[in-house]
PDB file of C-alpha atoms in Angstrom:
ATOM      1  CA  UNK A   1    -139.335 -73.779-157.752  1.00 49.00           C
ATOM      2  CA  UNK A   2    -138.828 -71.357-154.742  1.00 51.00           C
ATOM      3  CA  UNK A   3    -141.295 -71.811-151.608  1.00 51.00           C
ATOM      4  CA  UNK A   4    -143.299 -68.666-151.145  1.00 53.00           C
ATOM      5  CA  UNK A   5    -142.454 -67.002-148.404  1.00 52.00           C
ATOM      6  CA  UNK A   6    -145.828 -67.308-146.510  1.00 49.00           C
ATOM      7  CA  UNK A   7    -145.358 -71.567-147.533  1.00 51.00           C
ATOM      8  CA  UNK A   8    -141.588 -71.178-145.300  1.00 55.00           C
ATOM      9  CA  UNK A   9    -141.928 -72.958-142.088  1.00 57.00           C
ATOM     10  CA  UNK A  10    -140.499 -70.685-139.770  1.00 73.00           C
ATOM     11  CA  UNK A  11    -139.019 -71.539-136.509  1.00 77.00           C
ATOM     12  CA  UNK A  12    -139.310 -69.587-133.047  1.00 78.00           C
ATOM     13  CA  UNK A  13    -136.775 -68.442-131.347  1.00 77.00           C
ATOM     14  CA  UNK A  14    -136.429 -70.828-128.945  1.00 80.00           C
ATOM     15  CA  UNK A  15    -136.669 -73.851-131.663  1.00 86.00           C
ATOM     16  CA  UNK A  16    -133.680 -71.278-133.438  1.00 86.00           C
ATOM     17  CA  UNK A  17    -131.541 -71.739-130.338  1.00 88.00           C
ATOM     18  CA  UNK A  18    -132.034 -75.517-129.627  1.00 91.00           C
ATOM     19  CA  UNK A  19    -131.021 -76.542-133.412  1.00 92.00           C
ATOM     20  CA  UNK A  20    -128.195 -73.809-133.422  1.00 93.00           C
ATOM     21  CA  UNK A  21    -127.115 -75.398-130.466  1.00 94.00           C
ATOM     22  CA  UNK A  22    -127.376 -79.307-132.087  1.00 95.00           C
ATOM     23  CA  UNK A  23    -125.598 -77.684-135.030  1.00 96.00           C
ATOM     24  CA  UNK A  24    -122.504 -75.842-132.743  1.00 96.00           C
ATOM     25  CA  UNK A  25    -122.095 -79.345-131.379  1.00 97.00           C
ATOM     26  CA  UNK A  26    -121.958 -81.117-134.751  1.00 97.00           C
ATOM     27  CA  UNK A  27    -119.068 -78.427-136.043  1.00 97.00           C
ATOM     28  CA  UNK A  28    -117.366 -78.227-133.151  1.00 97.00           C
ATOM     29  CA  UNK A  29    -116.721 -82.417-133.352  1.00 98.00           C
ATOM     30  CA  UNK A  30    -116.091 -82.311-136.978  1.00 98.00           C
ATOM     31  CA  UNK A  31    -113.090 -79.236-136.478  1.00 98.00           C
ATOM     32  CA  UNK A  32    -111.913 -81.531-133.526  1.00 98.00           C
ATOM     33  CA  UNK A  33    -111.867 -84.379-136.293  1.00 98.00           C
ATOM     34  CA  UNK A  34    -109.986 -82.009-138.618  1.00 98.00           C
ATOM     35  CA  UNK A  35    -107.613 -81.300-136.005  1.00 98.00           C
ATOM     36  CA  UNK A  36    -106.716 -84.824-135.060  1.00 97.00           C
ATOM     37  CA  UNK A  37    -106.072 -85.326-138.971  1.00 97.00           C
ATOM     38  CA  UNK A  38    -103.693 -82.262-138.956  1.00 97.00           C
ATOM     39  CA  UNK A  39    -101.618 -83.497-136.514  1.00 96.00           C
ATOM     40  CA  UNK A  40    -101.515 -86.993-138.028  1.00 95.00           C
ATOM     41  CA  UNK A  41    -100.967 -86.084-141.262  1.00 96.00           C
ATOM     42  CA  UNK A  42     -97.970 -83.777-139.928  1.00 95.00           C
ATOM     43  CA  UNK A  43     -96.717 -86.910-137.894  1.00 94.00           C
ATOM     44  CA  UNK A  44     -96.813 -88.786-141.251  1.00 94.00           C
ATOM     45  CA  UNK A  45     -94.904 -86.500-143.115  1.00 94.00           C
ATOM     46  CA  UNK A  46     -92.231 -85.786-141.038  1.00 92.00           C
ATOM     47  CA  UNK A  47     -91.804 -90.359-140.662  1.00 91.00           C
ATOM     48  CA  UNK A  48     -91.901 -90.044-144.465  1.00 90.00           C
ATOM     49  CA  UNK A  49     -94.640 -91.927-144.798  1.00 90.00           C
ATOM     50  CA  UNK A  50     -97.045 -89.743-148.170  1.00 91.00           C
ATOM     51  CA  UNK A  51     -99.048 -91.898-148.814  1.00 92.00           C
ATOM     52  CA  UNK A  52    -101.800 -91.002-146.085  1.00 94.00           C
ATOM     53  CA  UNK A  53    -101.578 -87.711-147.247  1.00 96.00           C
ATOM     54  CA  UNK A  54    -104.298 -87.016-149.910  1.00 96.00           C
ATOM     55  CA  UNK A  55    -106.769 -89.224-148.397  1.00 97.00           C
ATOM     56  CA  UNK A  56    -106.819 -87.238-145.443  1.00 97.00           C
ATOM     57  CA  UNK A  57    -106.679 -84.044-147.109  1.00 97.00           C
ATOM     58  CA  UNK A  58    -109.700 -85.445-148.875  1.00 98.00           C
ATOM     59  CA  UNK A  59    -111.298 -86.394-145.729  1.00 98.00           C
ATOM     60  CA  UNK A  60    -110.732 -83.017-144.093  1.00 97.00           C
ATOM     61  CA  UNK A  61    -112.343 -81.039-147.768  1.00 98.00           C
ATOM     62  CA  UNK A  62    -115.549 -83.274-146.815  1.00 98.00           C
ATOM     63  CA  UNK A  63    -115.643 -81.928-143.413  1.00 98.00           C
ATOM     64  CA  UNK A  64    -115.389 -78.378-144.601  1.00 97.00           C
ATOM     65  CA  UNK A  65    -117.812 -79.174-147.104  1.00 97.00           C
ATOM     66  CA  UNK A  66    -120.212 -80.409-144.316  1.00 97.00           C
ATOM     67  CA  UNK A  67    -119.676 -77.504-142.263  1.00 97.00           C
ATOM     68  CA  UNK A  68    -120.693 -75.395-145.115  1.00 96.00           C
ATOM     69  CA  UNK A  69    -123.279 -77.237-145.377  1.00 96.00           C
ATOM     70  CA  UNK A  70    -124.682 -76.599-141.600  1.00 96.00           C
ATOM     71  CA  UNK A  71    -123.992 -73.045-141.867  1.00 94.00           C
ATOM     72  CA  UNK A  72    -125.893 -72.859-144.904  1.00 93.00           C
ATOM     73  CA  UNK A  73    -128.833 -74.302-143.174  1.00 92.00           C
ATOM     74  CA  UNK A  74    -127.934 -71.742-140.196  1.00 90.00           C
ATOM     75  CA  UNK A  75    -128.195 -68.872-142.709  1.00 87.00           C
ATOM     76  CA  UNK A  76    -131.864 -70.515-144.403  1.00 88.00           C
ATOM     77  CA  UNK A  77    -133.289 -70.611-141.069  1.00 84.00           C
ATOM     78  CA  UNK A  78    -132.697 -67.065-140.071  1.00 75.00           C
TER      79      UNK A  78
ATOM     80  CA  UNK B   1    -146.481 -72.317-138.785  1.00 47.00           C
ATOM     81  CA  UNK B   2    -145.874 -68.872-136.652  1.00 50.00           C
ATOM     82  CA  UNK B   3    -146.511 -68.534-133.003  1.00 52.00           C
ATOM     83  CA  UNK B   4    -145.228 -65.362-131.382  1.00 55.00           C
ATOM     84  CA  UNK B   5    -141.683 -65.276-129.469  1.00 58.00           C
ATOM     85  CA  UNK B   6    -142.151 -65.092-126.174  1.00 60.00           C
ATOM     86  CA  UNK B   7    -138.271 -63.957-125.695  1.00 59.00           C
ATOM     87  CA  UNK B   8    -139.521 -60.722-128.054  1.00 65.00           C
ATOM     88  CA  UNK B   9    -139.453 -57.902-125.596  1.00 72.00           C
ATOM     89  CA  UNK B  10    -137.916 -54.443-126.986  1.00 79.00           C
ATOM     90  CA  UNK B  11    -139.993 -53.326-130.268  1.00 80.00           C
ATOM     91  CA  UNK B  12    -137.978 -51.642-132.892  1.00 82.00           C
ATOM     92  CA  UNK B  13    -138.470 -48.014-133.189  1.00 83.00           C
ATOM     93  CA  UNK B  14    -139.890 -48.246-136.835  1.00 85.00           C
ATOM     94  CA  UNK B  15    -143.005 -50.837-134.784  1.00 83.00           C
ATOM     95  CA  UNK B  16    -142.410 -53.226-137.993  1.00 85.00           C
ATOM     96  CA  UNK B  17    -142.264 -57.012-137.345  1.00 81.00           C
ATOM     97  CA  UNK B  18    -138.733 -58.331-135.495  1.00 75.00           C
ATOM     98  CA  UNK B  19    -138.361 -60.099-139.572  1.00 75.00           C
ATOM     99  CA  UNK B  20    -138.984 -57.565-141.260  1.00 85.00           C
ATOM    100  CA  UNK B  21    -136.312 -55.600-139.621  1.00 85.00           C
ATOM    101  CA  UNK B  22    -133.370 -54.183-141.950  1.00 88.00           C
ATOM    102  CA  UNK B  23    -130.020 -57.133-141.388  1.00 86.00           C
ATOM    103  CA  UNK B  24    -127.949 -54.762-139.075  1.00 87.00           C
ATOM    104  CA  UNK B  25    -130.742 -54.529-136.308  1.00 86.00           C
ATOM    105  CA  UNK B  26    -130.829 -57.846-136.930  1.00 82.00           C
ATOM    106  CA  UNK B  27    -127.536 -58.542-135.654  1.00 85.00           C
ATOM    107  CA  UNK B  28    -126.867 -56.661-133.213  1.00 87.00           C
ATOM    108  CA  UNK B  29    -130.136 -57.082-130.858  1.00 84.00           C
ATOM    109  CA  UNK B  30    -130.664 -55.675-127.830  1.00 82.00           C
ATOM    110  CA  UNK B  31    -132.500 -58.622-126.409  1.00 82.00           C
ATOM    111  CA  UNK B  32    -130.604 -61.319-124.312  1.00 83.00           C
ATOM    112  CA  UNK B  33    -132.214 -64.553-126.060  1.00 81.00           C
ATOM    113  CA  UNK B  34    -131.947 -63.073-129.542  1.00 82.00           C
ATOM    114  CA  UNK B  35    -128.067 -62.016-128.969  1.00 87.00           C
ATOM    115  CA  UNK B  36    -127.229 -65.714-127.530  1.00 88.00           C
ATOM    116  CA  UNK B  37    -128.574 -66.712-131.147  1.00 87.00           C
ATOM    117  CA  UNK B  38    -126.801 -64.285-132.928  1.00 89.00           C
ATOM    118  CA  UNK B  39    -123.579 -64.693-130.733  1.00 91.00           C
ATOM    119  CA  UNK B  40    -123.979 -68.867-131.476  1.00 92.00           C
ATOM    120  CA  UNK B  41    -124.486 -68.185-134.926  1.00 92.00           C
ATOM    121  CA  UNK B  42    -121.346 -65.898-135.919  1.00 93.00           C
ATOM    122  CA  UNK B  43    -119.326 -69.356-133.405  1.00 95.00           C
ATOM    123  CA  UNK B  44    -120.373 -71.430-135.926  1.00 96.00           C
ATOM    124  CA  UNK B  45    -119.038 -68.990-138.777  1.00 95.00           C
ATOM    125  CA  UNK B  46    -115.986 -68.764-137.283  1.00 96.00           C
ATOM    126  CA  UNK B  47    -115.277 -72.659-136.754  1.00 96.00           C
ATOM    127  CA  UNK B  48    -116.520 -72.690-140.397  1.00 96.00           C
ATOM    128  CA  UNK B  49    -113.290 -70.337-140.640  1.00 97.00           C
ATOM    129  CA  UNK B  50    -111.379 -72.529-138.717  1.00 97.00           C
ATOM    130  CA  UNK B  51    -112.269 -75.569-140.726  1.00 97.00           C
ATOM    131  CA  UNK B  52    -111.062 -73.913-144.218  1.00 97.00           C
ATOM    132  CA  UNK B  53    -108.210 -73.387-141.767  1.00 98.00           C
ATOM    133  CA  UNK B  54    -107.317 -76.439-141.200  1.00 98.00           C
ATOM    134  CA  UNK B  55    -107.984 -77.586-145.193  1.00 98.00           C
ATOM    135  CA  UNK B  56    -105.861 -75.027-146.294  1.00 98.00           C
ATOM    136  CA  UNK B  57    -102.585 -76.870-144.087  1.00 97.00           C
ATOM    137  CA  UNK B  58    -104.095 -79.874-145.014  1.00 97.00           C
ATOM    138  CA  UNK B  59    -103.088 -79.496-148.421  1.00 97.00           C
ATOM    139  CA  UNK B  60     -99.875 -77.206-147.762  1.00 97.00           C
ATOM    140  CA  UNK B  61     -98.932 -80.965-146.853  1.00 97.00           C
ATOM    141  CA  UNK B  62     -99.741 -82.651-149.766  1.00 96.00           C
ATOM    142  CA  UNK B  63     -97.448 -79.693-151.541  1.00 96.00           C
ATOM    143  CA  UNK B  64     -94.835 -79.973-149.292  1.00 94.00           C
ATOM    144  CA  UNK B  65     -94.799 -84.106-150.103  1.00 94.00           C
ATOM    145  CA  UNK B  66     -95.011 -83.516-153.623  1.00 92.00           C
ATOM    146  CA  UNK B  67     -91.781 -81.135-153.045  1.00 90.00           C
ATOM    147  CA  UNK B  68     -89.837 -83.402-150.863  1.00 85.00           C
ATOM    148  CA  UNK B  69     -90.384 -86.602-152.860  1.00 83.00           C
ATOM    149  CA  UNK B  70     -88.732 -84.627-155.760  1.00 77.00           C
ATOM    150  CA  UNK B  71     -85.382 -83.386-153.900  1.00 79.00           C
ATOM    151  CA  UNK B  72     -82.462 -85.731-154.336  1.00 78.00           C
ATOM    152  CA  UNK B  73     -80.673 -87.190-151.246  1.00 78.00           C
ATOM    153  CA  UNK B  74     -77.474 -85.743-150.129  1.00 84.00           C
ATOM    154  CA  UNK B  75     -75.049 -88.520-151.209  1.00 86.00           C
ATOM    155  CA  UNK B  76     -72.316 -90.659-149.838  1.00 91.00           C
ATOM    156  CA  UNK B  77     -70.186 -89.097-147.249  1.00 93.00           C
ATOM    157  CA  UNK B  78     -67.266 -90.292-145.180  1.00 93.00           C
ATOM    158  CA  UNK B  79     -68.345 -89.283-141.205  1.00 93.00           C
ATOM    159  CA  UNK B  80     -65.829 -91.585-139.510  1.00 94.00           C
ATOM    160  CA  UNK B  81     -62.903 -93.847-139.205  1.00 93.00           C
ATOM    161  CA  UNK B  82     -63.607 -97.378-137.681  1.00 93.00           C
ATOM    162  CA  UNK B  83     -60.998 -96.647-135.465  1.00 92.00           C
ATOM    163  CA  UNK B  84     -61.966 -93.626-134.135  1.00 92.00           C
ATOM    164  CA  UNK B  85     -64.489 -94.751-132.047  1.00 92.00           C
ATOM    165  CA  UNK B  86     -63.999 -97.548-129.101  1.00 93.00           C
ATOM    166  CA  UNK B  87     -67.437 -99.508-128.357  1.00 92.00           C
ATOM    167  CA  UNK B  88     -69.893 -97.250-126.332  1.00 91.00           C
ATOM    168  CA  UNK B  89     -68.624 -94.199-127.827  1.00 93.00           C
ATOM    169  CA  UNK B  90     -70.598 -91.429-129.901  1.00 94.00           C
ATOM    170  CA  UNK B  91     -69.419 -88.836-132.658  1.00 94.00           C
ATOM    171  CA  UNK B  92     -71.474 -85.953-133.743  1.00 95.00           C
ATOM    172  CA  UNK B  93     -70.985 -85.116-137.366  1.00 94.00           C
ATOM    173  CA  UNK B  94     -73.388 -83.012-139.782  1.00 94.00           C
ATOM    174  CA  UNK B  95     -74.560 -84.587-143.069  1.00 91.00           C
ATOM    175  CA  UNK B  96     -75.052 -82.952-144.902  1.00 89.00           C
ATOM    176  CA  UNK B  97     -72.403 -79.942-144.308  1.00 87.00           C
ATOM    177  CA  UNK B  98     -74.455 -77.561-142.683  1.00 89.00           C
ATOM    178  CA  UNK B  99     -77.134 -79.997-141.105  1.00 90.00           C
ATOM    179  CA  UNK B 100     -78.303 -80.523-137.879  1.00 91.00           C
ATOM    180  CA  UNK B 101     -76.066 -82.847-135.966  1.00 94.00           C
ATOM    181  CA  UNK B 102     -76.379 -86.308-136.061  1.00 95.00           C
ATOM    182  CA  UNK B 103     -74.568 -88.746-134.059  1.00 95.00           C
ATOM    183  CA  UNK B 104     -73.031 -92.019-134.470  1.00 96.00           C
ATOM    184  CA  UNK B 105     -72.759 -94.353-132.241  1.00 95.00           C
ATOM    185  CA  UNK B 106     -70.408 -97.724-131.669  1.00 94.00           C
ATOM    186  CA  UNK B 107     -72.532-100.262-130.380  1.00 93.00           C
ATOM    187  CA  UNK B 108     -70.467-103.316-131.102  1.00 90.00           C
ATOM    188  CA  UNK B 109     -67.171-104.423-132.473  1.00 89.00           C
ATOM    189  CA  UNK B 110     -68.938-104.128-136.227  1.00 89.00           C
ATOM    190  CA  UNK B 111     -72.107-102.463-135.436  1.00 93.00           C
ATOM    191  CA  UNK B 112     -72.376 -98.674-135.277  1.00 95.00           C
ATOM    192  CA  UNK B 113     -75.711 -96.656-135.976  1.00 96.00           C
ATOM    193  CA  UNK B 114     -76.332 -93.036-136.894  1.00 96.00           C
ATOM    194  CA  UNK B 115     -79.614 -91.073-135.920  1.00 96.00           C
ATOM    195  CA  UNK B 116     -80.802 -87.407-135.753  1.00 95.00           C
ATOM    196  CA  UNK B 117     -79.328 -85.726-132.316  1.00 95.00           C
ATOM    197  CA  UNK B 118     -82.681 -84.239-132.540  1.00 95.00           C
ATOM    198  CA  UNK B 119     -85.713 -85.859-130.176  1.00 96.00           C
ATOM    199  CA  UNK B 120     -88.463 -85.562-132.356  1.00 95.00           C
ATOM    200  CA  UNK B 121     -91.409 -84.023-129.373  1.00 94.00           C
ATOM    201  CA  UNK B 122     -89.547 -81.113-129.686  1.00 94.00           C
ATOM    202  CA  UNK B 123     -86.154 -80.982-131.095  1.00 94.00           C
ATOM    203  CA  UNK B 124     -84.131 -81.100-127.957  1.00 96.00           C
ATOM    204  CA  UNK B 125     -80.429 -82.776-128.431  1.00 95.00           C
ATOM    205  CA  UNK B 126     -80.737 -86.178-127.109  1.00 96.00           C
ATOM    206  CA  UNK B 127     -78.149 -87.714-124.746  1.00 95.00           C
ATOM    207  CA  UNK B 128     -76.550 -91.285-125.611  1.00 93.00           C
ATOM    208  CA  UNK B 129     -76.498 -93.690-123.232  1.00 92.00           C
ATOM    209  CA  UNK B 130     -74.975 -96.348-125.480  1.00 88.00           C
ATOM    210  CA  UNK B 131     -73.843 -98.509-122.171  1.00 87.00           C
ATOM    211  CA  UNK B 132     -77.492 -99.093-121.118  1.00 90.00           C
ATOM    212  CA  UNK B 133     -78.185 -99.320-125.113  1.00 92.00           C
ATOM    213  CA  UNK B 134     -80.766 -95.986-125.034  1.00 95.00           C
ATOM    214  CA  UNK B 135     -80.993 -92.653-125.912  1.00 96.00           C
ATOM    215  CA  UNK B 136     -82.240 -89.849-123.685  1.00 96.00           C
ATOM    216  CA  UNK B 137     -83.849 -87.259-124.193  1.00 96.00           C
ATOM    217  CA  UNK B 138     -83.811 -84.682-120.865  1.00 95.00           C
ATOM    218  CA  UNK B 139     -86.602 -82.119-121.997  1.00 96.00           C
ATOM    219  CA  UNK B 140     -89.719 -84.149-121.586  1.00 96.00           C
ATOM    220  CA  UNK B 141     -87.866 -88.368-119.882  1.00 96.00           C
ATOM    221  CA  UNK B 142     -87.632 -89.580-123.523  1.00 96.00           C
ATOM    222  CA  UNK B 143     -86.015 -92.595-123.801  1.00 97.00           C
ATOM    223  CA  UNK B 144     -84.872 -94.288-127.597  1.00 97.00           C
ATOM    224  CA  UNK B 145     -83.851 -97.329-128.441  1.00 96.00           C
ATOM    225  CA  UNK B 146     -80.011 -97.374-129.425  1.00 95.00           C
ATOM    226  CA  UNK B 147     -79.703-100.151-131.729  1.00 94.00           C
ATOM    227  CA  UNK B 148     -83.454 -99.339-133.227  1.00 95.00           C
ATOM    228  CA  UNK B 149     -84.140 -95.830-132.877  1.00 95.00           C
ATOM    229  CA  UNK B 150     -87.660 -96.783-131.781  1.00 96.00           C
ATOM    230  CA  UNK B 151     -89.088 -94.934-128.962  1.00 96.00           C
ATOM    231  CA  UNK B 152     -88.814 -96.551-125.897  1.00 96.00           C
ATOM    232  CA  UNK B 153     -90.645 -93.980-123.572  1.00 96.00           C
ATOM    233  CA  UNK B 154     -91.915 -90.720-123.206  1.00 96.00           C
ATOM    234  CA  UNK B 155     -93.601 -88.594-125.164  1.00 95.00           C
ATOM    235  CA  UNK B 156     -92.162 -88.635-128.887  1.00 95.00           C
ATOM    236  CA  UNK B 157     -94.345 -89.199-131.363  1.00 93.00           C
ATOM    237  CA  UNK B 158     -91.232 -91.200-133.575  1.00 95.00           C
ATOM    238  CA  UNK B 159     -88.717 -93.293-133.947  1.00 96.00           C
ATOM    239  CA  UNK B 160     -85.497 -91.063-133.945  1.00 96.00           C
ATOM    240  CA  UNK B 161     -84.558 -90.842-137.880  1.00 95.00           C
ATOM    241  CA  UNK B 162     -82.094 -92.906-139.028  1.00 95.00           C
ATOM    242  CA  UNK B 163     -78.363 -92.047-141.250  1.00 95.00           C
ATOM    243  CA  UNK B 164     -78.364 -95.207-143.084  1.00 94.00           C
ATOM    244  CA  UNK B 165     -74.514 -96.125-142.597  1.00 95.00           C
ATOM    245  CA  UNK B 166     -71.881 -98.023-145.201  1.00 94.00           C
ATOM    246  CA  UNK B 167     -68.438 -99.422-144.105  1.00 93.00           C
ATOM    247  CA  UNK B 168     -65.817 -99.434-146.650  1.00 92.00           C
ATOM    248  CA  UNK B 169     -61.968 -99.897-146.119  1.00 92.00           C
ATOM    249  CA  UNK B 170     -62.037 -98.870-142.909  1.00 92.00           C
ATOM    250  CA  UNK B 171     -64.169 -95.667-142.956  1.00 94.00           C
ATOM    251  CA  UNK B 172     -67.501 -95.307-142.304  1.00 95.00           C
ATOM    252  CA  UNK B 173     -69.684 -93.848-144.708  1.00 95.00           C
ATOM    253  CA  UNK B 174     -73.266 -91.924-144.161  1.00 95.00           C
ATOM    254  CA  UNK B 175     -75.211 -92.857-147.334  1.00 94.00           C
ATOM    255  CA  UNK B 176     -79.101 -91.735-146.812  1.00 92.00           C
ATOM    256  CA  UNK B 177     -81.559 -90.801-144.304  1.00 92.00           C
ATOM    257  CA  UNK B 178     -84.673 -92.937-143.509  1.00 90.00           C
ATOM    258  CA  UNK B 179     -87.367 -90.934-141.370  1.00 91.00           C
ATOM    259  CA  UNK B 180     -89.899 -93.539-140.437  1.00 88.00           C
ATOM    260  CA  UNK B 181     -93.274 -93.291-137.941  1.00 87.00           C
ATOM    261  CA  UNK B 182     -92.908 -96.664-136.156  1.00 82.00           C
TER     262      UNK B 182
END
């Protein structure tokens, strides 16, 4: 069942800012992490080695998915 | 529970409360503090972009793989006569027609090799240096191993790929390609 809106715990602005900031951090490692699996999985492909290719591709969905996920929670806090 | 921002200094026009505001005031605020939100917030939107970015070429790869593992290797084809070349010499050929060049290289009375001319940082020709037994490339000081292929030094990320080589009555014969990562 949805909260009421008076039952929301709302955050201040300055609470806003500090877990914005904590979450910018978080997504900015994960796209590094997505980055570093780019370039490996490129590396792999031109050595002809496929099978690290759907794993990472796997890995790099579940760091989108995660991002989402923090932006979501960006969006609730609003 | 609600305490008061502190940071809230202009009042909206209408005098309604800063969240009850319509979404467009919203985002675009005229106080600092409330735009360093809104500017952090639309960061992380856009690295959310970035992210489907990079998931999108992500799989592009898988595709590709799936492609490439499908295609059928070029064949058998005749790039040289054993006596063409004298020990410490190199030929360029193509293979297939039309390729990039490759080069093949006499290392020994019965050895030869064949790799990509191609340094694989960035695609520069590489020079052979069969005498010292390396390849070089001069863009970036890479050096290759002559009877391996395997990077020696510098910065490329591979082992030069390999024409995997046949000798038959004399002639020798180009008969695959093997790329490889170490």
């Amino acid at each position: 069942m949805k909260k009421p809106d008076a039952q929301k715990v709302r955050f201040t602005r300055e609470r806003k800012l500090t877990i914005i900031n904590a979450i910018l951090i978080f997504v900015v490692l994960i796209v590094i992490l997505q980055l570093w699996l780019l370039t490996a999985s490129m590396n792999a492909l031109l050595g002809d080695d496929h099978a690290v290719l759907i794993p990472a591709a796997l890995v790099s969905l579940g760091c989108l998915g995660l991002n989402a996920g923090l932006l979501w929670f960006v969006y609730r806090i609003d | 529970m609600d305490t008061p921002d502190r940071d809230q200094v202009t009042v909206p026009p209408d005098g309604r409360a800063p969240q009850d505001q319509p979404k467009w005031r919203k985002d675009f605020p005229i106080d600092w503090p409330q735009d360093e939100y809104v500017s952090r917030r639309d960061l992380i939107k856009f690295i959310g972009l970035t992210s489907a970015s990079f998931v999108t070429g992500q799989f592009a790869l898988v595709v590709k793989s799936l492609f490439d593992r499908g295609a059928a290797g070029p064949g058998a084809q005749a790039i040289a006569s054993v006596d063409e070349l004298a020990v410490g010499e190199t030929k360029l050929f193509e293979y297939p027609a039309g390729s990039t060049p490759r080069m093949l290289a006499r290392l020994g009375e019965e050895h030869f090799v064949a790799y990509d001319q191609q340094c694989t940082h960035l695609l520069c020709p590489v020079i052979p240096k069969v005498v010292d037994g390396k390849f070089h490339c001069p863009c970036h000081n890479g050096w290759f191993d002559a009877a391996t292929g395997n990077v020696l030094a510098g910065p490329p990320p591979r082992p030069l790929p390999r024409v995997t080589l046949e000798t038959r009555d004399g002639v020798v014969y180009a008969t695959g390609i093997e790329r490889r990562t170490s």
